[in-house]
Amino acid sequence: MSGLVNALAIAVVVVLVVVRQFRAQRIGAGRRWWLVPVVLAFVALREPGVVDVHHRTASVVLLGAELLIGLATGAGWAWTTRIWAEPDGAVWSKSTEASVTVWIVGIALRVGLFALGTAVGVHQDSSALLLALAATLLVRSGILLWRSQSVAPDPAVTTAYGDSTVRSAPKERV
């Protein structure tokens, strides 16, 4: 795939994923939550431009940093996502305002990494970004699935860090 097609695929996946996360979504243990990240990783790794052949060490260091940023973004996104269980046992999730901050910081770090790579002369392919996006989605989905297993139906809603919507159980009149 060409760089332009990869960039377009990255943009489409990011827009779809981010827009969907700000709507309540049911978390299902039976779903194949790992499938999209695996497909993205496969597409990224089949391209030869993941590592710059003229600057191998710097390229691998930048790729490692990109993956660490992706993992941290996925973990931060998962921990700032509000999850709750309905009385019927269905577990739901929705990203919060803090999730937006996590995305902004992650994007800013990636831009800084790209600028650093450009400054030292490393050719950076979009495959590294695609691989980091796969890591982000894989970690986020895995943590959300793990968190959802500990959520029991309760009148009080479980909130995430930075969530401004705190709901409490209704008070009973005596």
mmCIF file of N, CA and C in Angstrom, residues 50-165:
data_model
loop_
_atom_site.group_PDB
_atom_site.id
_atom_site.type_symbol
_atom_site.label_atom_id
_atom_site.label_comp_id
_atom_site.label_asym_id
_atom_site.label_seq_id
_atom_site.Cartn_x
_atom_site.Cartn_y
_atom_site.Cartn_z
ATOM 1 N N VAL A 50 8.780 0.066 7.542
ATOM 2 C CA VAL A 50 8.598 0.291 8.972
ATOM 3 C C VAL A 50 9.898 0.800 9.601
ATOM 4 N N VAL A 51 11.028 0.253 9.159
ATOM 5 C CA VAL A 51 12.338 0.659 9.674
ATOM 6 C C VAL A 51 13.147 1.249 8.525
ATOM 7 N N ASP A 52 13.733 2.427 8.756
ATOM 8 C CA ASP A 52 14.578 3.087 7.764
ATOM 9 C C ASP A 52 15.901 2.328 7.668
ATOM 10 N N VAL A 53 16.233 1.820 6.465
ATOM 11 C CA VAL A 53 17.438 1.004 6.290
ATOM 12 C C VAL A 53 18.725 1.812 6.446
ATOM 13 N N HIS A 54 18.663 3.120 6.276
ATOM 14 C CA HIS A 54 19.859 3.955 6.389
ATOM 15 C C HIS A 54 20.110 4.435 7.823
ATOM 16 N N HIS A 55 19.121 4.383 8.658
ATOM 17 C CA HIS A 55 19.231 4.814 10.053
ATOM 18 C C HIS A 55 18.518 3.789 10.934
ATOM 19 N N ARG A 56 18.987 2.558 10.911
ATOM 20 C CA ARG A 56 18.285 1.473 11.605
ATOM 21 C C ARG A 56 18.101 1.737 13.100
ATOM 22 N N THR A 57 19.166 2.106 13.780
ATOM 23 C CA THR A 57 19.078 2.271 15.239
ATOM 24 C C THR A 57 18.115 3.386 15.602
ATOM 25 N N ALA A 58 18.263 4.538 14.980
ATOM 26 C CA ALA A 58 17.369 5.662 15.279
ATOM 27 C C ALA A 58 15.935 5.327 14.897
ATOM 28 N N SER A 59 15.768 4.620 13.803
ATOM 29 C CA SER A 59 14.433 4.243 13.350
ATOM 30 C C SER A 59 13.767 3.275 14.326
ATOM 31 N N VAL A 60 14.527 2.311 14.820
ATOM 32 C CA VAL A 60 13.977 1.344 15.775
ATOM 33 C C VAL A 60 13.647 2.037 17.100
ATOM 34 N N VAL A 61 14.489 2.976 17.519
ATOM 35 C CA VAL A 61 14.216 3.730 18.748
ATOM 36 C C VAL A 61 12.933 4.554 18.583
ATOM 37 N N LEU A 62 12.791 5.226 17.443
ATOM 38 C CA LEU A 62 11.571 5.997 17.184
ATOM 39 C C LEU A 62 10.335 5.095 17.118
ATOM 40 N N LEU A 63 10.483 3.932 16.498
ATOM 41 C CA LEU A 63 9.375 2.980 16.421
ATOM 42 C C LEU A 63 8.997 2.491 17.817
ATOM 43 N N GLY A 64 9.996 2.184 18.631
ATOM 44 C CA GLY A 64 9.734 1.766 20.010
ATOM 45 C C GLY A 64 9.030 2.855 20.800
ATOM 46 N N ALA A 65 9.461 4.094 20.631
ATOM 47 C CA ALA A 65 8.812 5.216 21.313
ATOM 48 C C ALA A 65 7.377 5.383 20.819
ATOM 49 N N GLU A 66 7.177 5.221 19.533
ATOM 50 C CA GLU A 66 5.837 5.308 18.950
ATOM 51 C C GLU A 66 4.918 4.232 19.534
ATOM 52 N N LEU A 67 5.441 3.021 19.664
ATOM 53 C CA LEU A 67 4.647 1.943 20.242
ATOM 54 C C LEU A 67 4.344 2.195 21.724
ATOM 55 N N LEU A 68 5.327 2.715 22.463
ATOM 56 C CA LEU A 68 5.087 3.040 23.870
ATOM 57 C C LEU A 68 4.024 4.124 24.017
ATOM 58 N N ILE A 69 4.071 5.125 23.154
ATOM 59 C CA ILE A 69 3.049 6.178 23.170
ATOM 60 C C ILE A 69 1.684 5.569 22.842
ATOM 61 N N GLY A 70 1.655 4.671 21.876
ATOM 62 C CA GLY A 70 0.403 3.999 21.520
ATOM 63 C C GLY A 70 -0.148 3.179 22.675
ATOM 64 N N LEU A 71 0.719 2.439 23.362
ATOM 65 C CA LEU A 71 0.283 1.640 24.502
ATOM 66 C C LEU A 71 -0.223 2.536 25.633
ATOM 67 N N ALA A 72 0.513 3.616 25.910
ATOM 68 C CA ALA A 72 0.106 4.541 26.974
ATOM 69 C C ALA A 72 -1.208 5.231 26.625
ATOM 70 N N THR A 73 -1.367 5.619 25.369
ATOM 71 C CA THR A 73 -2.618 6.255 24.942
ATOM 72 C C THR A 73 -3.788 5.295 25.087
ATOM 73 N N GLY A 74 -3.602 4.058 24.680
ATOM 74 C CA GLY A 74 -4.662 3.062 24.824
ATOM 75 C C GLY A 74 -5.029 2.821 26.280
ATOM 76 N N ALA A 75 -4.022 2.722 27.147
ATOM 77 C CA ALA A 75 -4.289 2.509 28.569
ATOM 78 C C ALA A 75 -4.975 3.729 29.180
ATOM 79 N N GLY A 76 -4.477 4.915 28.852
ATOM 80 C CA GLY A 76 -5.094 6.133 29.373
ATOM 81 C C GLY A 76 -6.524 6.287 28.899
ATOM 82 N N TRP A 77 -6.752 5.960 27.653
ATOM 83 C CA TRP A 77 -8.094 6.053 27.081
ATOM 84 C C TRP A 77 -9.035 5.076 27.786
ATOM 85 N N ALA A 78 -8.554 3.860 28.036
ATOM 86 C CA ALA A 78 -9.393 2.856 28.699
ATOM 87 C C ALA A 78 -9.722 3.257 30.133
ATOM 88 N N TRP A 79 -8.755 3.811 30.832
ATOM 89 C CA TRP A 79 -8.986 4.171 32.235
ATOM 90 C C TRP A 79 -9.795 5.455 32.375
ATOM 91 N N THR A 80 -9.919 6.247 31.327
ATOM 92 C CA THR A 80 -10.747 7.450 31.396
ATOM 93 C C THR A 80 -12.111 7.233 30.751
ATOM 94 N N THR A 81 -12.409 6.000 30.420
ATOM 95 C CA THR A 81 -13.701 5.649 29.849
ATOM 96 C C THR A 81 -14.634 5.216 30.975
ATOM 97 N N ARG A 82 -15.818 5.755 30.970
ATOM 98 C CA ARG A 82 -16.813 5.404 31.980
ATOM 99 C C ARG A 82 -17.460 4.094 31.585
ATOM 100 N N ILE A 83 -17.564 3.179 32.539
ATOM 101 C CA ILE A 83 -18.272 1.922 32.303
ATOM 102 C C ILE A 83 -19.325 1.755 33.386
ATOM 103 N N TRP A 84 -20.402 1.129 33.002
ATOM 104 C CA TRP A 84 -21.476 0.866 33.951
ATOM 105 C C TRP A 84 -22.249 -0.354 33.496
ATOM 106 N N ALA A 85 -22.972 -0.924 34.439
ATOM 107 C CA ALA A 85 -23.791 -2.088 34.138
ATOM 108 C C ALA A 85 -25.256 -1.731 34.336
ATOM 109 N N GLU A 86 -26.050 -2.140 33.415
ATOM 110 C CA GLU A 86 -27.492 -1.953 33.508
ATOM 111 C C GLU A 86 -28.058 -3.035 34.443
ATOM 112 N N PRO A 87 -29.263 -2.838 34.949
ATOM 113 C CA PRO A 87 -29.861 -3.862 35.818
ATOM 114 C C PRO A 87 -29.961 -5.243 35.172
ATOM 115 N N ASP A 88 -30.056 -5.293 33.834
ATOM 116 C CA ASP A 88 -30.134 -6.589 33.160
ATOM 117 C C ASP A 88 -28.769 -7.258 33.009
ATOM 118 N N GLY A 89 -27.703 -6.585 33.475
ATOM 119 C CA GLY A 89 -26.357 -7.156 33.421
ATOM 120 C C GLY A 89 -25.526 -6.696 32.240
ATOM 121 N N ALA A 90 -26.110 -5.973 31.294
ATOM 122 C CA ALA A 90 -25.368 -5.474 30.133
ATOM 123 C C ALA A 90 -24.391 -4.396 30.592
ATOM 124 N N VAL A 91 -23.148 -4.499 30.136
ATOM 125 C CA VAL A 91 -22.116 -3.531 30.512
ATOM 126 C C VAL A 91 -21.904 -2.581 29.340
ATOM 127 N N TRP A 92 -21.868 -1.277 29.655
ATOM 128 C CA TRP A 92 -21.751 -0.235 28.650
ATOM 129 C C TRP A 92 -20.525 0.620 28.924
ATOM 130 N N SER A 93 -20.034 1.291 27.879
ATOM 131 C CA SER A 93 -18.902 2.207 28.036
ATOM 132 C C SER A 93 -19.151 3.468 27.220
ATOM 133 N N LYS A 94 -18.506 4.532 27.669
ATOM 134 C CA LYS A 94 -18.563 5.792 26.944
ATOM 135 C C LYS A 94 -17.342 6.612 27.337
ATOM 136 N N SER A 95 -16.649 7.157 26.360
ATOM 137 C CA SER A 95 -15.485 7.982 26.642
ATOM 138 C C SER A 95 -15.898 9.277 27.321
ATOM 139 N N THR A 96 -14.974 9.852 28.067
ATOM 140 C CA THR A 96 -15.244 11.060 28.835
ATOM 141 C C THR A 96 -14.415 12.225 28.292
ATOM 142 N N GLU A 97 -14.570 13.376 28.936
ATOM 143 C CA GLU A 97 -13.772 14.544 28.552
ATOM 144 C C GLU A 97 -12.286 14.287 28.780
ATOM 145 N N ALA A 98 -11.964 13.517 29.807
ATOM 146 C CA ALA A 98 -10.562 13.180 30.061
ATOM 147 C C ALA A 98 -9.987 12.332 28.921
ATOM 148 N N SER A 99 -10.841 11.558 28.270
ATOM 149 C CA SER A 99 -10.391 10.755 27.124
ATOM 150 C C SER A 99 -9.917 11.647 25.985
ATOM 151 N N VAL A 100 -10.583 12.778 25.806
ATOM 152 C CA VAL A 100 -10.171 13.740 24.778
ATOM 153 C C VAL A 100 -8.771 14.254 25.093
ATOM 154 N N THR A 101 -8.520 14.529 26.365
ATOM 155 C CA THR A 101 -7.190 14.997 26.775
ATOM 156 C C THR A 101 -6.136 13.939 26.480
ATOM 157 N N VAL A 102 -6.456 12.696 26.759
ATOM 158 C CA VAL A 102 -5.520 11.605 26.478
ATOM 159 C C VAL A 102 -5.190 11.576 24.987
ATOM 160 N N TRP A 103 -6.211 11.715 24.126
ATOM 161 C CA TRP A 103 -5.977 11.713 22.682
ATOM 162 C C TRP A 103 -5.128 12.902 22.250
ATOM 163 N N ILE A 104 -5.415 14.084 22.792
ATOM 164 C CA ILE A 104 -4.659 15.287 22.412
ATOM 165 C C ILE A 104 -3.191 15.136 22.807
ATOM 166 N N VAL A 105 -2.939 14.643 24.016
ATOM 167 C CA VAL A 105 -1.555 14.438 24.461
ATOM 168 C C VAL A 105 -0.869 13.385 23.588
ATOM 169 N N GLY A 106 -1.569 12.300 23.291
ATOM 170 C CA GLY A 106 -0.991 11.250 22.445
ATOM 171 C C GLY A 106 -0.632 11.761 21.057
ATOM 172 N N ILE A 107 -1.521 12.555 20.472
ATOM 173 C CA ILE A 107 -1.248 13.115 19.141
ATOM 174 C C ILE A 107 -0.086 14.096 19.200
ATOM 175 N N ALA A 108 -0.051 14.932 20.234
ATOM 176 C CA ALA A 108 1.046 15.897 20.383
ATOM 177 C C ALA A 108 2.387 15.176 20.528
ATOM 178 N N LEU A 109 2.416 14.108 21.300
ATOM 179 C CA LEU A 109 3.655 13.337 21.446
ATOM 180 C C LEU A 109 4.070 12.703 20.120
ATOM 181 N N ARG A 110 3.112 12.226 19.364
ATOM 182 C CA ARG A 110 3.433 11.631 18.065
ATOM 183 C C ARG A 110 3.967 12.675 17.090
ATOM 184 N N VAL A 111 3.387 13.863 17.101
ATOM 185 C CA VAL A 111 3.881 14.945 16.241
ATOM 186 C C VAL A 111 5.307 15.306 16.638
ATOM 187 N N GLY A 112 5.554 15.382 17.947
ATOM 188 C CA GLY A 112 6.913 15.662 18.430
ATOM 189 C C GLY A 112 7.900 14.588 18.013
ATOM 190 N N LEU A 113 7.471 13.334 18.063
ATOM 191 C CA LEU A 113 8.327 12.226 17.640
ATOM 192 C C LEU A 113 8.625 12.302 16.148
ATOM 193 N N PHE A 114 7.630 12.648 15.370
ATOM 194 C CA PHE A 114 7.827 12.797 13.930
ATOM 195 C C PHE A 114 8.812 13.928 13.644
ATOM 196 N N ALA A 115 8.655 15.041 14.365
ATOM 197 C CA ALA A 115 9.571 16.177 14.182
ATOM 198 C C ALA A 115 10.995 15.785 14.565
ATOM 199 N N LEU A 116 11.144 15.038 15.645
ATOM 200 C CA LEU A 116 12.470 14.576 16.063
ATOM 201 C C LEU A 116 13.085 13.669 15.006
ATOM 202 N N GLY A 117 12.302 12.752 14.484
ATOM 203 C CA GLY A 117 12.797 11.862 13.436
ATOM 204 C C GLY A 117 13.201 12.611 12.183
ATOM 205 N N THR A 118 12.415 13.609 11.814
ATOM 206 C CA THR A 118 12.742 14.430 10.649
ATOM 207 C C THR A 118 14.031 15.207 10.884
ATOM 208 N N ALA A 119 14.202 15.708 12.111
ATOM 209 C CA ALA A 119 15.401 16.487 12.436
ATOM 210 C C ALA A 119 16.672 15.649 12.352
ATOM 211 N N VAL A 120 16.598 14.381 12.694
ATOM 212 C CA VAL A 120 17.789 13.523 12.624
ATOM 213 C C VAL A 120 17.897 12.789 11.289
ATOM 214 N N GLY A 121 16.971 13.043 10.373
ATOM 215 C CA GLY A 121 17.058 12.501 9.023
ATOM 216 C C GLY A 121 16.501 11.101 8.837
ATOM 217 N N VAL A 122 15.674 10.638 9.750
ATOM 218 C CA VAL A 122 15.095 9.298 9.639
ATOM 219 C C VAL A 122 13.843 9.361 8.766
ATOM 220 N N HIS A 123 13.805 8.496 7.751
ATOM 221 C CA HIS A 123 12.613 8.386 6.914
ATOM 222 C C HIS A 123 11.559 7.640 7.713
ATOM 223 N N GLN A 124 10.400 8.271 7.886
ATOM 224 C CA GLN A 124 9.343 7.665 8.682
ATOM 225 C C GLN A 124 8.157 7.349 7.787
ATOM 226 N N ASP A 125 7.783 6.101 7.790
ATOM 227 C CA ASP A 125 6.676 5.634 6.987
ATOM 228 C C ASP A 125 5.405 5.639 7.835
ATOM 229 N N SER A 126 4.257 5.684 7.188
ATOM 230 C CA SER A 126 2.990 5.673 7.924
ATOM 231 C C SER A 126 2.727 4.324 8.573
ATOM 232 N N SER A 127 3.496 3.312 8.229
ATOM 233 C CA SER A 127 3.313 1.992 8.830
ATOM 234 C C SER A 127 3.561 2.013 10.330
ATOM 235 N N ALA A 128 4.512 2.826 10.789
ATOM 236 C CA ALA A 128 4.782 2.925 12.225
ATOM 237 C C ALA A 128 3.581 3.506 12.955
ATOM 238 N N LEU A 129 2.956 4.499 12.370
ATOM 239 C CA LEU A 129 1.767 5.099 12.968
ATOM 240 C C LEU A 129 0.605 4.102 12.986
ATOM 241 N N LEU A 130 0.468 3.347 11.921
ATOM 242 C CA LEU A 130 -0.579 2.327 11.838
ATOM 243 C C LEU A 130 -0.357 1.243 12.895
ATOM 244 N N LEU A 131 0.886 0.865 13.102
ATOM 245 C CA LEU A 131 1.221 -0.133 14.115
ATOM 246 C C LEU A 131 0.922 0.396 15.521
ATOM 247 N N ALA A 132 1.247 1.660 15.770
ATOM 248 C CA ALA A 132 0.953 2.268 17.071
ATOM 249 C C ALA A 132 -0.548 2.386 17.298
ATOM 250 N N LEU A 133 -1.287 2.687 16.253
ATOM 251 C CA LEU A 133 -2.746 2.754 16.365
ATOM 252 C C LEU A 133 -3.313 1.374 16.712
ATOM 253 N N ALA A 134 -2.753 0.335 16.116
ATOM 254 C CA ALA A 134 -3.177 -1.031 16.449
ATOM 255 C C ALA A 134 -2.898 -1.322 17.918
ATOM 256 N N ALA A 135 -1.733 -0.914 18.413
ATOM 257 C CA ALA A 135 -1.400 -1.116 19.828
ATOM 258 C C ALA A 135 -2.364 -0.357 20.726
ATOM 259 N N THR A 136 -2.700 0.882 20.343
ATOM 260 C CA THR A 136 -3.632 1.698 21.118
ATOM 261 C C THR A 136 -4.987 1.000 21.231
ATOM 262 N N LEU A 137 -5.522 0.550 20.116
ATOM 263 C CA LEU A 137 -6.835 -0.082 20.106
ATOM 264 C C LEU A 137 -6.830 -1.419 20.848
ATOM 265 N N LEU A 138 -5.755 -2.173 20.698
ATOM 266 C CA LEU A 138 -5.661 -3.467 21.368
ATOM 267 C C LEU A 138 -5.633 -3.301 22.885
ATOM 268 N N VAL A 139 -4.803 -2.381 23.369
ATOM 269 C CA VAL A 139 -4.694 -2.155 24.813
ATOM 270 C C VAL A 139 -5.999 -1.605 25.370
ATOM 271 N N ARG A 140 -6.582 -0.631 24.682
ATOM 272 C CA ARG A 140 -7.831 -0.048 25.162
ATOM 273 C C ARG A 140 -8.926 -1.098 25.265
ATOM 274 N N SER A 141 -9.091 -1.877 24.210
ATOM 275 C CA SER A 141 -10.148 -2.899 24.207
ATOM 276 C C SER A 141 -9.903 -3.955 25.277
ATOM 277 N N GLY A 142 -8.661 -4.370 25.432
ATOM 278 C CA GLY A 142 -8.339 -5.378 26.441
ATOM 279 C C GLY A 142 -8.610 -4.883 27.856
ATOM 280 N N ILE A 143 -8.205 -3.656 28.157
ATOM 281 C CA ILE A 143 -8.439 -3.097 29.489
ATOM 282 C C ILE A 143 -9.931 -2.900 29.737
ATOM 283 N N LEU A 144 -10.662 -2.403 28.743
ATOM 284 C CA LEU A 144 -12.106 -2.230 28.927
ATOM 285 C C LEU A 144 -12.803 -3.566 29.179
ATOM 286 N N LEU A 145 -12.406 -4.587 28.453
ATOM 287 C CA LEU A 145 -12.997 -5.900 28.664
ATOM 288 C C LEU A 145 -12.679 -6.390 30.073
ATOM 289 N N TRP A 146 -11.445 -6.197 30.507
ATOM 290 C CA TRP A 146 -11.032 -6.598 31.855
ATOM 291 C C TRP A 146 -11.808 -5.818 32.914
ATOM 292 N N ARG A 147 -11.930 -4.498 32.726
ATOM 293 C CA ARG A 147 -12.687 -3.673 33.674
ATOM 294 C C ARG A 147 -14.160 -4.060 33.699
ATOM 295 N N SER A 148 -14.700 -4.422 32.546
ATOM 296 C CA SER A 148 -16.129 -4.744 32.482
ATOM 297 C C SER A 148 -16.470 -6.006 33.252
ATOM 298 N N GLN A 149 -15.507 -6.880 33.449
ATOM 299 C CA GLN A 149 -15.770 -8.119 34.178
ATOM 300 C C GLN A 149 -15.959 -7.883 35.668
ATOM 301 N N SER A 150 -15.476 -6.750 36.169
ATOM 302 C CA SER A 150 -15.615 -6.473 37.590
ATOM 303 C C SER A 150 -16.792 -5.547 37.900
ATOM 304 N N VAL A 151 -17.526 -5.149 36.875
ATOM 305 C CA VAL A 151 -18.659 -4.244 37.072
ATOM 306 C C VAL A 151 -19.923 -5.074 37.242
ATOM 307 N N ALA A 152 -20.575 -4.859 38.357
ATOM 308 C CA ALA A 152 -21.827 -5.553 38.623
ATOM 309 C C ALA A 152 -22.968 -4.556 38.504
ATOM 310 N N PRO A 153 -24.137 -5.023 38.142
ATOM 311 C CA PRO A 153 -25.276 -4.109 38.081
ATOM 312 C C PRO A 153 -25.472 -3.440 39.443
ATOM 313 N N ASP A 154 -25.508 -2.128 39.411
ATOM 314 C CA ASP A 154 -25.593 -1.351 40.639
ATOM 315 C C ASP A 154 -26.330 -0.065 40.323
ATOM 316 N N PRO A 155 -27.124 0.440 41.245
ATOM 317 C CA PRO A 155 -27.810 1.699 40.968
ATOM 318 C C PRO A 155 -26.843 2.867 40.802
ATOM 319 N N ALA A 156 -25.680 2.797 41.430
ATOM 320 C CA ALA A 156 -24.687 3.859 41.276
ATOM 321 C C ALA A 156 -23.849 3.548 40.051
ATOM 322 N N VAL A 157 -23.559 4.548 39.267
ATOM 323 C CA VAL A 157 -22.800 4.368 38.034
ATOM 324 C C VAL A 157 -21.313 4.477 38.334
ATOM 325 N N THR A 158 -20.523 3.552 37.771
ATOM 326 C CA THR A 158 -19.084 3.619 37.905
ATOM 327 C C THR A 158 -18.564 4.735 37.017
ATOM 328 N N THR A 159 -17.775 5.619 37.571
ATOM 329 C CA THR A 159 -17.248 6.726 36.778
ATOM 330 C C THR A 159 -15.781 6.520 36.489
ATOM 331 N N ALA A 160 -15.304 7.222 35.498
ATOM 332 C CA ALA A 160 -13.900 7.181 35.118
ATOM 333 C C ALA A 160 -13.221 8.444 35.610
ATOM 334 N N TYR A 161 -11.926 8.415 35.623
ATOM 335 C CA TYR A 161 -11.175 9.591 36.016
ATOM 336 C C TYR A 161 -11.498 10.740 35.068
ATOM 337 N N GLY A 162 -11.837 11.877 35.618
ATOM 338 C CA GLY A 162 -12.122 13.047 34.810
ATOM 339 C C GLY A 162 -13.543 13.130 34.310
ATOM 340 N N ASP A 163 -14.392 12.196 34.696
ATOM 341 C CA ASP A 163 -15.776 12.220 34.247
ATOM 342 C C ASP A 163 -16.551 13.225 35.084
ATOM 343 N N SER A 164 -17.169 14.177 34.428
ATOM 344 C CA SER A 164 -17.892 15.208 35.158
ATOM 345 C C SER A 164 -19.329 14.795 35.475
ATOM 346 N N THR A 165 -19.760 13.656 34.964
ATOM 347 C CA THR A 165 -21.123 13.199 35.209
ATOM 348 C C THR A 165 -21.103 12.168 36.323
#
